[in-house]
PDB file of C-alpha atoms and ligand atoms in Angstrom:
ATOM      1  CA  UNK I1263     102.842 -54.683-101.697  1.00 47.00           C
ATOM      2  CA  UNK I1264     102.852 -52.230-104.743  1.00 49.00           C
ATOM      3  CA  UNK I1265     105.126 -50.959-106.770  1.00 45.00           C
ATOM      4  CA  UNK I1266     104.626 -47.203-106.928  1.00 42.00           C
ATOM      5  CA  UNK I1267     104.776 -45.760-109.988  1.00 41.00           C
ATOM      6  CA  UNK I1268     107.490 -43.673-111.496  1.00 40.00           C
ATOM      7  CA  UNK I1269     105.255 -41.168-113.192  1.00 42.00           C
ATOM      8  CA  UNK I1270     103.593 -40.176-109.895  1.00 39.00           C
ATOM      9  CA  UNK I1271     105.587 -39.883-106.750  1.00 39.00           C
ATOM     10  CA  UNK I1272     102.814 -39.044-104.003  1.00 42.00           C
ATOM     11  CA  UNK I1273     103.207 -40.228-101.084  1.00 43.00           C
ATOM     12  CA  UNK I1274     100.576 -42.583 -99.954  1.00 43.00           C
ATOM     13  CA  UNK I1275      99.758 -41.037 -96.891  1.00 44.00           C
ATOM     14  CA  UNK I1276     100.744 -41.414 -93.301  1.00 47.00           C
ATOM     15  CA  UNK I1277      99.723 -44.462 -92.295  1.00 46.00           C
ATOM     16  CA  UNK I1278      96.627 -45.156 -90.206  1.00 45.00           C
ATOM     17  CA  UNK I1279      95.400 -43.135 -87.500  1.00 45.00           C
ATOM     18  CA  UNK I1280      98.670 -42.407 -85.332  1.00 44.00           C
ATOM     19  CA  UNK I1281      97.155 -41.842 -81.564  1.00 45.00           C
ATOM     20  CA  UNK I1282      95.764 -38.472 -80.683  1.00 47.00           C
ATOM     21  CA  UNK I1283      98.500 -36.403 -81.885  1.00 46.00           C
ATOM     22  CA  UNK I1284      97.443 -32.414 -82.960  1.00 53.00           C
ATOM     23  CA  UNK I1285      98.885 -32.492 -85.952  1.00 55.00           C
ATOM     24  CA  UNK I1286      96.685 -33.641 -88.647  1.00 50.00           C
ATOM     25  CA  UNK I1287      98.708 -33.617 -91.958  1.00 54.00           C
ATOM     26  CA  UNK I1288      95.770 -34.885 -93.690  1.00 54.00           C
ATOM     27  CA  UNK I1289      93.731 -32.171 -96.144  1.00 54.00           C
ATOM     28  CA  UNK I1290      90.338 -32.978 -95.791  1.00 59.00           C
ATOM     29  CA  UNK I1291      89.052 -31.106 -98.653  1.00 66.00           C
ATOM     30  CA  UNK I1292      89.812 -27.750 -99.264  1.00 75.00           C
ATOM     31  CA  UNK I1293      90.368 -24.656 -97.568  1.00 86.00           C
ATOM     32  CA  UNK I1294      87.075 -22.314 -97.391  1.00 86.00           C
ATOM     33  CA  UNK I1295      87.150 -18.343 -98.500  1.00 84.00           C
ATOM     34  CA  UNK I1296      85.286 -16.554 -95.898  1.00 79.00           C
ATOM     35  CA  UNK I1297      81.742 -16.874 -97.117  1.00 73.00           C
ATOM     36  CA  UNK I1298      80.646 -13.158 -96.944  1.00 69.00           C
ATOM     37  CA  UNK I1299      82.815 -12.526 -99.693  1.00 78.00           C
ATOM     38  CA  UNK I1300      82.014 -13.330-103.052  1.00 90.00           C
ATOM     39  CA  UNK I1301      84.131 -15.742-104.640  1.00 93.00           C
ATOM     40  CA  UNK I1302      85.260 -17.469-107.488  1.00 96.00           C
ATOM     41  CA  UNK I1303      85.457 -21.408-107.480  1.00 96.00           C
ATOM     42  CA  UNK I1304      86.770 -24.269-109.592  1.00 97.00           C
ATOM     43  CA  UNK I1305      84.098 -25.261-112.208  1.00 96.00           C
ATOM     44  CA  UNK I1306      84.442 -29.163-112.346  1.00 96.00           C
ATOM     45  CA  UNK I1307      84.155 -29.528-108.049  1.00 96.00           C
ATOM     46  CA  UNK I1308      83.607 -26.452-106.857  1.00 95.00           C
ATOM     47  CA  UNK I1309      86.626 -25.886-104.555  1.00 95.00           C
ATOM     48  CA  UNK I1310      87.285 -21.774-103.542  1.00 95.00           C
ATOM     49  CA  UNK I1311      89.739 -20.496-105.881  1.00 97.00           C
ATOM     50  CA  UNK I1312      89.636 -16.722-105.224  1.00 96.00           C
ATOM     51  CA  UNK I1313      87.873 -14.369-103.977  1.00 94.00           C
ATOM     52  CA  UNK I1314      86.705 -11.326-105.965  1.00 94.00           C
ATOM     53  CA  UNK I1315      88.680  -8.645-103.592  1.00 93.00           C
ATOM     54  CA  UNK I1316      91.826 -10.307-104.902  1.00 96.00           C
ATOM     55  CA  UNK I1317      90.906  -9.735-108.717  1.00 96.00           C
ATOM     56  CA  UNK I1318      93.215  -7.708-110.263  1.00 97.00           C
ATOM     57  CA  UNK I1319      92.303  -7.488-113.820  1.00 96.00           C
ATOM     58  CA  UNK I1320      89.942  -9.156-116.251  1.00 96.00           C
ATOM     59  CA  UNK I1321      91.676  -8.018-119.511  1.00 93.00           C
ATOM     60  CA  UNK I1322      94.154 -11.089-120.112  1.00 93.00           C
ATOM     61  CA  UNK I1323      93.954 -13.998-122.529  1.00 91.00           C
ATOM     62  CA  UNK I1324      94.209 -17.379-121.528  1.00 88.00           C
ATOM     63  CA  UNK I1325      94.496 -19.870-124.054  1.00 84.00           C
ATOM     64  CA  UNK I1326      90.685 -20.725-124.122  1.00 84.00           C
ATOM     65  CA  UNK I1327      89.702 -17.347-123.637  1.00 92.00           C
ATOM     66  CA  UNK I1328      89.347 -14.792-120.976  1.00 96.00           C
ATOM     67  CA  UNK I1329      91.327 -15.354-118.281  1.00 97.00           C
ATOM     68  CA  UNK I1330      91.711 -13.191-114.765  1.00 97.00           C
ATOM     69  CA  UNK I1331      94.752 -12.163-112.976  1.00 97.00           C
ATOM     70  CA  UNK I1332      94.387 -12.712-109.237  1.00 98.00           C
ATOM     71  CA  UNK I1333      96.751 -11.552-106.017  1.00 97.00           C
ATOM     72  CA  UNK I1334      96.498 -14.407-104.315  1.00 97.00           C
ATOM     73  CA  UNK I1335      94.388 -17.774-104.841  1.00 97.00           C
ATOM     74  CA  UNK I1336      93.415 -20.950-102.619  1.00 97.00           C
ATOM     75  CA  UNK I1337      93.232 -24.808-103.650  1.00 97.00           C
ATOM     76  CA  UNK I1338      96.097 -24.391-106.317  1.00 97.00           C
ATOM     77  CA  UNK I1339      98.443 -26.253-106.493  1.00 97.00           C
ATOM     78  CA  UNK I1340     101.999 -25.274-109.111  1.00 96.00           C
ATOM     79  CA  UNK I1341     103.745 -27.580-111.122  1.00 96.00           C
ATOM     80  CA  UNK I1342     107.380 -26.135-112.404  1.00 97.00           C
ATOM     81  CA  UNK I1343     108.505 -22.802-113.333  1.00 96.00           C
ATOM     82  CA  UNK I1344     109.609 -22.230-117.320  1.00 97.00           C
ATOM     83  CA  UNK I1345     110.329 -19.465-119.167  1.00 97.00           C
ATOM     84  CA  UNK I1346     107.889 -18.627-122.189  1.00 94.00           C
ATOM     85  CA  UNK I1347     107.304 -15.734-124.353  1.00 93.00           C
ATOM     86  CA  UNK I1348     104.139 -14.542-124.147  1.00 88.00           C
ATOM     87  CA  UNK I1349     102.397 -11.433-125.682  1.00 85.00           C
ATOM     88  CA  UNK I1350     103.753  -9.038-123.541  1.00 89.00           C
ATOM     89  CA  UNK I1351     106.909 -10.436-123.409  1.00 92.00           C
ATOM     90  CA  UNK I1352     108.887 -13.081-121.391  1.00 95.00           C
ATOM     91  CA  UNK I1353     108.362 -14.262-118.134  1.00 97.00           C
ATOM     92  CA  UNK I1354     109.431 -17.466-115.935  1.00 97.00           C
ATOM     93  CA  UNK I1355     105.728 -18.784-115.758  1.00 97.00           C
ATOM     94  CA  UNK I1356     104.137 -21.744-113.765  1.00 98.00           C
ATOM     95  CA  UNK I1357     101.408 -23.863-114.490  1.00 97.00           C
ATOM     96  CA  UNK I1358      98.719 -24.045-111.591  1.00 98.00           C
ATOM     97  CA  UNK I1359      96.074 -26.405-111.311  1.00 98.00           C
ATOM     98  CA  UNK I1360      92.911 -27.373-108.751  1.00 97.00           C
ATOM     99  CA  UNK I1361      94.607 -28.923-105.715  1.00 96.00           C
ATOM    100  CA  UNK I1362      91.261 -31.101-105.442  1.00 96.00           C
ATOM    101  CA  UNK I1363      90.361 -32.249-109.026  1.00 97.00           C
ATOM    102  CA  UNK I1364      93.865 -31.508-110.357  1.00 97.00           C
ATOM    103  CA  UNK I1365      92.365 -29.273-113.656  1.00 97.00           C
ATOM    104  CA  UNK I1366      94.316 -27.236-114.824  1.00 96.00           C
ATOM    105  CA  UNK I1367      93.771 -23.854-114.574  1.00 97.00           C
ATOM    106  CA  UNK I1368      95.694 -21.313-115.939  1.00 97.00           C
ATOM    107  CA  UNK I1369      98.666 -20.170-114.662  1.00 97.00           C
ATOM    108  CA  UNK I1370     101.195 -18.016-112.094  1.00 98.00           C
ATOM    109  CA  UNK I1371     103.893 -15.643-113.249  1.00 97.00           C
ATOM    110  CA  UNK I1372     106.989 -16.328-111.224  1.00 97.00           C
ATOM    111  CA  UNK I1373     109.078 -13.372-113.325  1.00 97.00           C
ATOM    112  CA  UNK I1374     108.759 -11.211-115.331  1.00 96.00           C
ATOM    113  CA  UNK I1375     111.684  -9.723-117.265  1.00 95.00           C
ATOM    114  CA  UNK I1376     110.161  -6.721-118.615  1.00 93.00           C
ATOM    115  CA  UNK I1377     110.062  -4.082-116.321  1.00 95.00           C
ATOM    116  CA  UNK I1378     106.712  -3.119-117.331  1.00 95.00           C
ATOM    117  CA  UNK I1379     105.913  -6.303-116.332  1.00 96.00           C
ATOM    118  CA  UNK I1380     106.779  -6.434-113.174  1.00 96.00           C
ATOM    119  CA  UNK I1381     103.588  -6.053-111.079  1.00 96.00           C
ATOM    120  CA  UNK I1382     102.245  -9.405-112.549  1.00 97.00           C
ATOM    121  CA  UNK I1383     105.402 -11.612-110.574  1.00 97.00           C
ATOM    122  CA  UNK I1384     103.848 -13.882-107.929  1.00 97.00           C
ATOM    123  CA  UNK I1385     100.277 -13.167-109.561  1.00 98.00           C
ATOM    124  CA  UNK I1386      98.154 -16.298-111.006  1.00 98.00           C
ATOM    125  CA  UNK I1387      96.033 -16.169-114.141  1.00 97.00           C
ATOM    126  CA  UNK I1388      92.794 -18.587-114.116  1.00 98.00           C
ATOM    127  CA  UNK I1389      91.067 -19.242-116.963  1.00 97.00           C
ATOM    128  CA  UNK I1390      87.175 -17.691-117.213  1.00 96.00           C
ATOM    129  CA  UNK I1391      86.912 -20.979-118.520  1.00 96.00           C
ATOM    130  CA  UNK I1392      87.359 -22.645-115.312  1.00 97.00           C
ATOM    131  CA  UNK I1393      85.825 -20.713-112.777  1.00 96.00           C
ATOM    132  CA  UNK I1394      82.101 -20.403-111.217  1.00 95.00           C
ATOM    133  CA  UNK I1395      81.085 -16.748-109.501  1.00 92.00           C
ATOM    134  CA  UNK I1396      79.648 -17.822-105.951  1.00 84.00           C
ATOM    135  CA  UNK I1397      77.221 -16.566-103.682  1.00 70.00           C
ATOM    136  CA  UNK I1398      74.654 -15.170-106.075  1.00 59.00           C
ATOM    137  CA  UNK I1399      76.557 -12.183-107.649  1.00 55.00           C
ATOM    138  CA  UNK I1400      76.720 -10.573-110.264  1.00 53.00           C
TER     139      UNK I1400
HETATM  140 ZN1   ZN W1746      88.567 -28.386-109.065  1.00 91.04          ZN
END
């Protein structure tokens, strides 16, 4: 018996293996981009973060640099939505880190309150800092 920490909630798994039931809730590692594209992937383990069709822009800041702002993203996991005021204004933002070596990242804009704004809601911000191109490209 151990007492599970308050800090950290996570379940500790399933049990052992359950009989030959389908359903495997158990995440091996990661899930893969397809690997014709060129992608993006975490620095410190190399998990797929993004692939480079769902770049939207390179022109943001993160706070240790460039960052990128990407449609969608894989491996990433969100911690709570806050409010902040950033340069272009305030949005309801989210903190997103690497589902597999839990760095953090950069992060996803939930809202946006300025209209102008607005296409960046649902979008997720990772940090140059963080990221490795794949697959030999430039
Ligand atoms: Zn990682």
């Amino acid at each position: 018996m151990w007492a599970a920490g308050a800090c950290c909630s996570r379940q500790a798994g399933e049990g052992g293996a359950g009989g030959a039931t389908a359903r495997t809730p158990v995440k091996t590692f990661q899930a893969y981009l397809p690997p014709a594209h060129r992608t993006y992937s975490c620095i410190h383990c190399r998990a797929h973060l993004a692939s480079h069709d769902e770049l939207i822009s390179k022109s943001f800041q993160g706070s240790q640099g460039r960052a990128y702002l990407f449609n969608s993203v894989v491996n990433v996991g969100c911690g709570p939505a806050e409010e902040r005021v950033l340069l272009t204004g305030l949005h309801a933002v989210a903190d997103i880190y690497c589902e597999c070596c839990k760095t953090m990242l950069g992060w996803k804009y939930e809202h946006a309150f300025e209209s102008s704004q607005k296409y960046k809601e649902g979008k997720f911000i990772i940090e140059l800092a963080h990221m490795v191109k794949e697959n030999g490209w430039d």
